[in-house]
Amino acid sequence: MTQTQRLLIAPSLLAADFTKLAREVEEVEKAGADWLHLDIMDGHFVPNISYGPSVVKALRKHSSLKFDVHLMVEPVDCWLEPFADAGADHVTFHIEAGPHAHRTIQTIRHMGLRAGIALCPATPAEAVSELMDMIDLILVMSVNPGFGGQKFIQSQVPKIRRLREMAEESGRHIHIGVDGGIDPETAPQVIRAGADMLVAGSAIYGKPDYGAAIAALKAGVSA
Ligand code: DX5
Ligand code: ZN
């Protein structure tokens, strides 16, 4: 991370207690979260189903955090407007979810939202090389998407480094986020490789003190 970049922490609501979602959102905001990460799974692109735009909309009035929507759905384009209407600030979709990523990014940006592109562990950094002039966020999946609480895949660290180089070469401000298996042990490794945004589910919502959990991840900057 360069001196001007600040590490952003995005708790993933997937690991929250679903019987009290509004309170769970308010509590991470109070605890120092920067963004709220909302995982949308369709049971088709990934082998799990989470929740849809109506839940995002219901939570919108409980928080002023940026809503960072991670679409694990295929097809993508028909879901852009519903999530924009529900209050998404950022919409991230998978490069693997279809052949027309360029068009999808255009649509997201035309709606006035920030556009992110996510890469599964098997997808090389170069898959997004033609999109660097238009994306705001690259989300490196350090687990196979679909479930929380999985083990961090170590081979993604050099990919983060490569994407940070590509982001610097672009001359644009592009966030490099990492999602999956992030905890106080893996956070310093990905930060050193160039990540400036960390998604964490179990390492925050799985802990009794959300403030301490977020602080433990932020400590990775100096580790
Ligand atoms: C996985 C999701 C993640 C997940 C991370 O498909 O995209 O955001 O909630 O969970 P942890 O931090 O527990 O690995
Ligand atoms: Zn996610």
Coordinates of C-alpha atoms and ligand atoms in Angstrom, one line a residue:
M1 CA 0.0 0.0 0.0
T2 CA 1.3 3.5 -0.8
Q3 CA 1.2 6.2 1.8
T4 CA -1.8 7.9 0.3
Q5 CA -3.9 4.7 0.4
R6 CA -5.9 3.7 3.5
L7 CA -6.8 0.1 4.3
L8 CA -10.5 -0.4 4.0
I9 CA -12.3 -3.2 5.9
A10 CA -15.5 -4.6 4.6
P11 CA -17.3 -7.0 6.9
S12 CA -19.2 -9.7 5.0
L13 CA -22.8 -9.9 6.2
L14 CA -22.9 -13.6 5.2
A15 CA -21.3 -14.5 8.5
A16 CA -23.7 -12.3 10.6
D17 CA -26.6 -13.6 12.7
F18 CA -29.5 -13.6 10.1
T19 CA -32.1 -13.4 12.9
K20 CA -30.9 -9.8 13.6
L21 CA -29.5 -8.4 10.4
A22 CA -30.2 -4.7 11.0
R23 CA -28.5 -4.8 14.4
E24 CA -25.5 -6.7 12.9
V25 CA -25.1 -3.9 10.3
E26 CA -25.3 -1.1 12.8
E27 CA -22.8 -2.9 15.1
V28 CA -20.1 -3.2 12.5
E29 CA -20.6 0.4 11.5
K30 CA -20.1 1.5 15.1
A31 CA -17.1 -0.9 15.3
G32 CA -15.2 0.9 12.6
A33 CA -16.1 -0.9 9.3
D34 CA -15.5 1.1 6.2
W35 CA -17.8 -0.7 3.7
L36 CA -20.5 -3.4 4.2
H37 CA -19.9 -6.4 1.9
L38 CA -23.1 -8.0 0.7
D39 CA -22.7 -11.5 -0.9
I40 CA -25.4 -12.3 -3.5
M41 CA -25.5 -16.0 -4.4
D42 CA -27.9 -17.5 -7.0
G43 CA -27.5 -21.3 -6.5
H44 CA -26.3 -21.4 -10.2
F45 CA -23.0 -19.5 -10.6
V46 CA -22.1 -20.7 -7.1
P47 CA -23.5 -23.7 -5.2
N48 CA -25.3 -21.7 -2.5
I49 CA -28.2 -19.2 -2.2
S50 CA -27.9 -16.2 0.1
Y51 CA -30.3 -13.2 -0.1
G52 CA -31.6 -10.8 -2.7
P53 CA -32.3 -7.1 -3.4
S54 CA -35.2 -6.9 -1.0
V55 CA -32.9 -7.7 2.0
V56 CA -30.3 -5.1 0.8
K57 CA -33.1 -2.5 0.5
A58 CA -34.4 -3.3 3.9
L59 CA -30.9 -2.8 5.4
R60 CA -30.2 0.4 3.5
K61 CA -32.0 2.6 6.0
H62 CA -30.0 1.2 8.9
S63 CA -26.6 2.3 7.7
S64 CA -24.6 5.0 6.0
L65 CA -21.8 2.6 5.1
K66 CA -21.0 2.1 1.4
F67 CA -22.9 -1.0 0.3
D68 CA -20.4 -3.1 -1.5
V69 CA -22.5 -5.7 -3.4
H70 CA -20.7 -8.8 -4.6
L71 CA -22.8 -10.5 -7.3
M72 CA -22.1 -14.2 -7.6
V73 CA -24.8 -14.7 -10.1
E74 CA -25.1 -15.6 -13.8
P75 CA -26.4 -13.9 -15.9
V76 CA -25.4 -10.6 -14.3
D77 CA -27.0 -7.8 -16.3
C78 CA -30.6 -8.4 -15.3
W79 CA -29.6 -7.9 -11.6
L80 CA -27.9 -4.5 -12.0
E81 CA -31.0 -2.3 -11.8
P82 CA -32.6 -4.2 -8.9
F83 CA -29.4 -3.8 -6.8
A84 CA -28.9 -0.2 -7.8
D85 CA -32.5 0.5 -6.7
A86 CA -31.9 -1.4 -3.5
G87 CA -29.1 1.0 -2.5
A88 CA -25.9 -0.5 -3.7
D89 CA -22.9 1.9 -4.0
H90 CA -20.5 -0.5 -5.6
V91 CA -21.5 -3.5 -7.8
T92 CA -18.8 -6.2 -8.3
F93 CA -19.5 -9.1 -10.6
H94 CA -17.4 -12.0 -11.8
I95 CA -15.4 -11.9 -15.0
E96 CA -16.3 -15.7 -15.3
A97 CA -20.0 -14.9 -15.4
G98 CA -20.3 -14.1 -19.0
P99 CA -18.6 -12.8 -22.2
H100 CA -19.7 -9.1 -22.0
A101 CA -17.9 -7.7 -18.9
H102 CA -17.2 -4.4 -20.8
R103 CA -20.9 -3.8 -21.3
T104 CA -21.7 -4.7 -17.8
I105 CA -19.2 -2.2 -16.4
Q106 CA -20.6 0.5 -18.7
T107 CA -24.1 -0.2 -17.4
I108 CA -22.9 0.0 -13.7
R109 CA -21.1 3.3 -14.3
H110 CA -24.0 4.8 -16.2
M111 CA -26.1 4.2 -13.1
G112 CA -23.6 6.3 -11.2
L113 CA -22.2 3.4 -9.2
R114 CA -18.7 2.1 -8.8
A115 CA -17.8 -1.0 -10.8
G116 CA -15.9 -3.9 -9.5
I117 CA -14.7 -7.1 -11.1
A118 CA -14.1 -10.3 -9.2
L119 CA -11.7 -13.1 -10.2
C120 CA -12.1 -16.7 -9.0
P121 CA -8.9 -18.4 -7.8
A122 CA -8.3 -20.2 -11.2
T123 CA -8.6 -16.9 -13.2
P124 CA -5.3 -15.2 -14.1
A125 CA -4.8 -11.4 -13.4
E126 CA -4.5 -10.8 -17.1
A127 CA -8.2 -11.6 -17.6
V128 CA -8.9 -8.0 -16.6
S129 CA -6.1 -6.3 -18.5
E130 CA -8.5 -4.8 -21.1
L131 CA -10.7 -3.3 -18.4
M132 CA -8.2 -1.3 -16.3
D133 CA -9.4 2.0 -17.8
M134 CA -12.9 1.5 -16.5
I135 CA -12.9 -0.5 -13.2
D136 CA -12.9 1.0 -9.7
L137 CA -12.3 -2.2 -7.8
I138 CA -10.7 -5.6 -8.5
L139 CA -11.8 -8.3 -6.0
V140 CA -9.4 -11.3 -5.8
M141 CA -11.2 -14.3 -4.5
S142 CA -8.8 -16.2 -2.1
V143 CA -11.4 -19.0 -1.7
N144 CA -13.8 -20.5 -4.3
P145 CA -16.9 -18.4 -4.0
G146 CA -20.0 -19.7 -2.4
F147 CA -19.3 -20.1 1.3
G148 CA -17.9 -18.3 4.2
G149 CA -15.3 -19.8 6.6
Q150 CA -13.1 -21.5 4.0
K151 CA -9.3 -21.7 4.0
F152 CA -7.2 -19.0 2.3
I153 CA -5.7 -20.1 -1.0
Q154 CA -2.0 -19.1 -0.8
S155 CA -1.4 -19.0 -4.6
Q156 CA -3.5 -15.8 -4.8
V157 CA -0.8 -13.7 -3.2
P158 CA 1.4 -13.3 -6.3
K159 CA -1.8 -12.6 -8.3
I160 CA -2.6 -9.7 -5.9
R161 CA 0.9 -8.4 -6.5
R162 CA 0.5 -8.5 -10.3
L163 CA -2.9 -6.8 -10.1
R164 CA -1.4 -4.0 -8.0
E165 CA 1.3 -3.5 -10.6
M166 CA -1.3 -3.4 -13.3
A167 CA -3.4 -0.9 -11.3
E168 CA -0.3 1.3 -10.9
E169 CA 0.5 1.1 -14.6
S170 CA -3.1 2.2 -15.4
G171 CA -2.5 5.5 -13.6
R172 CA -6.0 5.3 -12.1
H173 CA -7.1 4.8 -8.6
I174 CA -8.2 1.2 -8.5
H175 CA -8.9 -0.6 -5.2
I176 CA -7.5 -4.2 -4.9
G177 CA -9.7 -6.1 -2.6
V178 CA -9.3 -9.6 -1.3
D179 CA -12.2 -11.9 -0.3
G180 CA -12.0 -15.3 1.5
G181 CA -10.1 -16.6 4.5
I182 CA -8.9 -13.2 5.6
D183 CA -7.9 -13.1 9.3
P184 CA -5.1 -11.5 11.3
E185 CA -2.6 -14.0 9.9
T186 CA -3.4 -13.7 6.2
A187 CA -4.2 -10.0 6.2
P188 CA -0.5 -8.8 6.5
Q189 CA 0.4 -11.0 3.5
V190 CA -2.2 -9.6 1.2
I191 CA -1.6 -6.0 2.3
R192 CA 2.1 -6.5 1.6
A193 CA 1.2 -7.8 -1.8
G194 CA -0.8 -4.6 -2.5
A195 CA -4.3 -5.1 -1.3
D196 CA -6.0 -2.0 0.2
M197 CA -9.5 -3.5 0.8
L198 CA -10.2 -6.6 2.9
V199 CA -13.4 -8.5 3.1
A200 CA -13.9 -10.6 6.2
G201 CA -16.8 -12.6 7.3
S202 CA -15.9 -15.1 10.0
A203 CA -12.9 -13.1 11.2
I204 CA -15.3 -10.3 12.2
Y205 CA -18.8 -11.6 12.7
G206 CA -17.5 -14.9 14.2
K207 CA -15.8 -12.9 17.0
P208 CA -17.3 -11.6 20.2
D209 CA -15.9 -8.0 19.9
Y210 CA -16.3 -6.6 16.3
G211 CA -14.2 -3.5 17.1
A212 CA -11.3 -5.6 18.3
A213 CA -11.6 -7.9 15.3
I214 CA -11.5 -5.0 12.8
A215 CA -8.6 -3.5 14.7
A216 CA -6.7 -6.8 14.5
L217 CA -7.1 -6.8 10.7
K218 CA -6.1 -3.2 10.4
A219 CA -2.9 -4.0 12.4
G220 CA -1.8 -5.9 9.4
V221 CA -0.7 -2.6 7.8
S222 CA 2.2 -2.3 10.1
A223 CA 2.9 -6.1 10.5
Ligands
DX5_1 C1 -17.4 -16.1 -0.3 C2 -17.9 -14.7 -0.1 C3 -17.2 -14.1 1.0 C4 -17.3 -14.7 2.3 C5 -16.0 -14.6 3.1 O1 -18.0 -16.6 -1.5 O2 -17.7 -13.9 -1.3 O3 -17.4 -12.7 1.1 O4 -18.4 -14.2 3.1 O5 -16.1 -15.3 4.3 P1 -14.8 -15.5 5.2 O6 -14.2 -14.2 5.5 O7 -15.4 -16.2 6.4 O8 -13.9 -16.4 4.4
ZN2 ZN -17.8 -11.7 -1.1

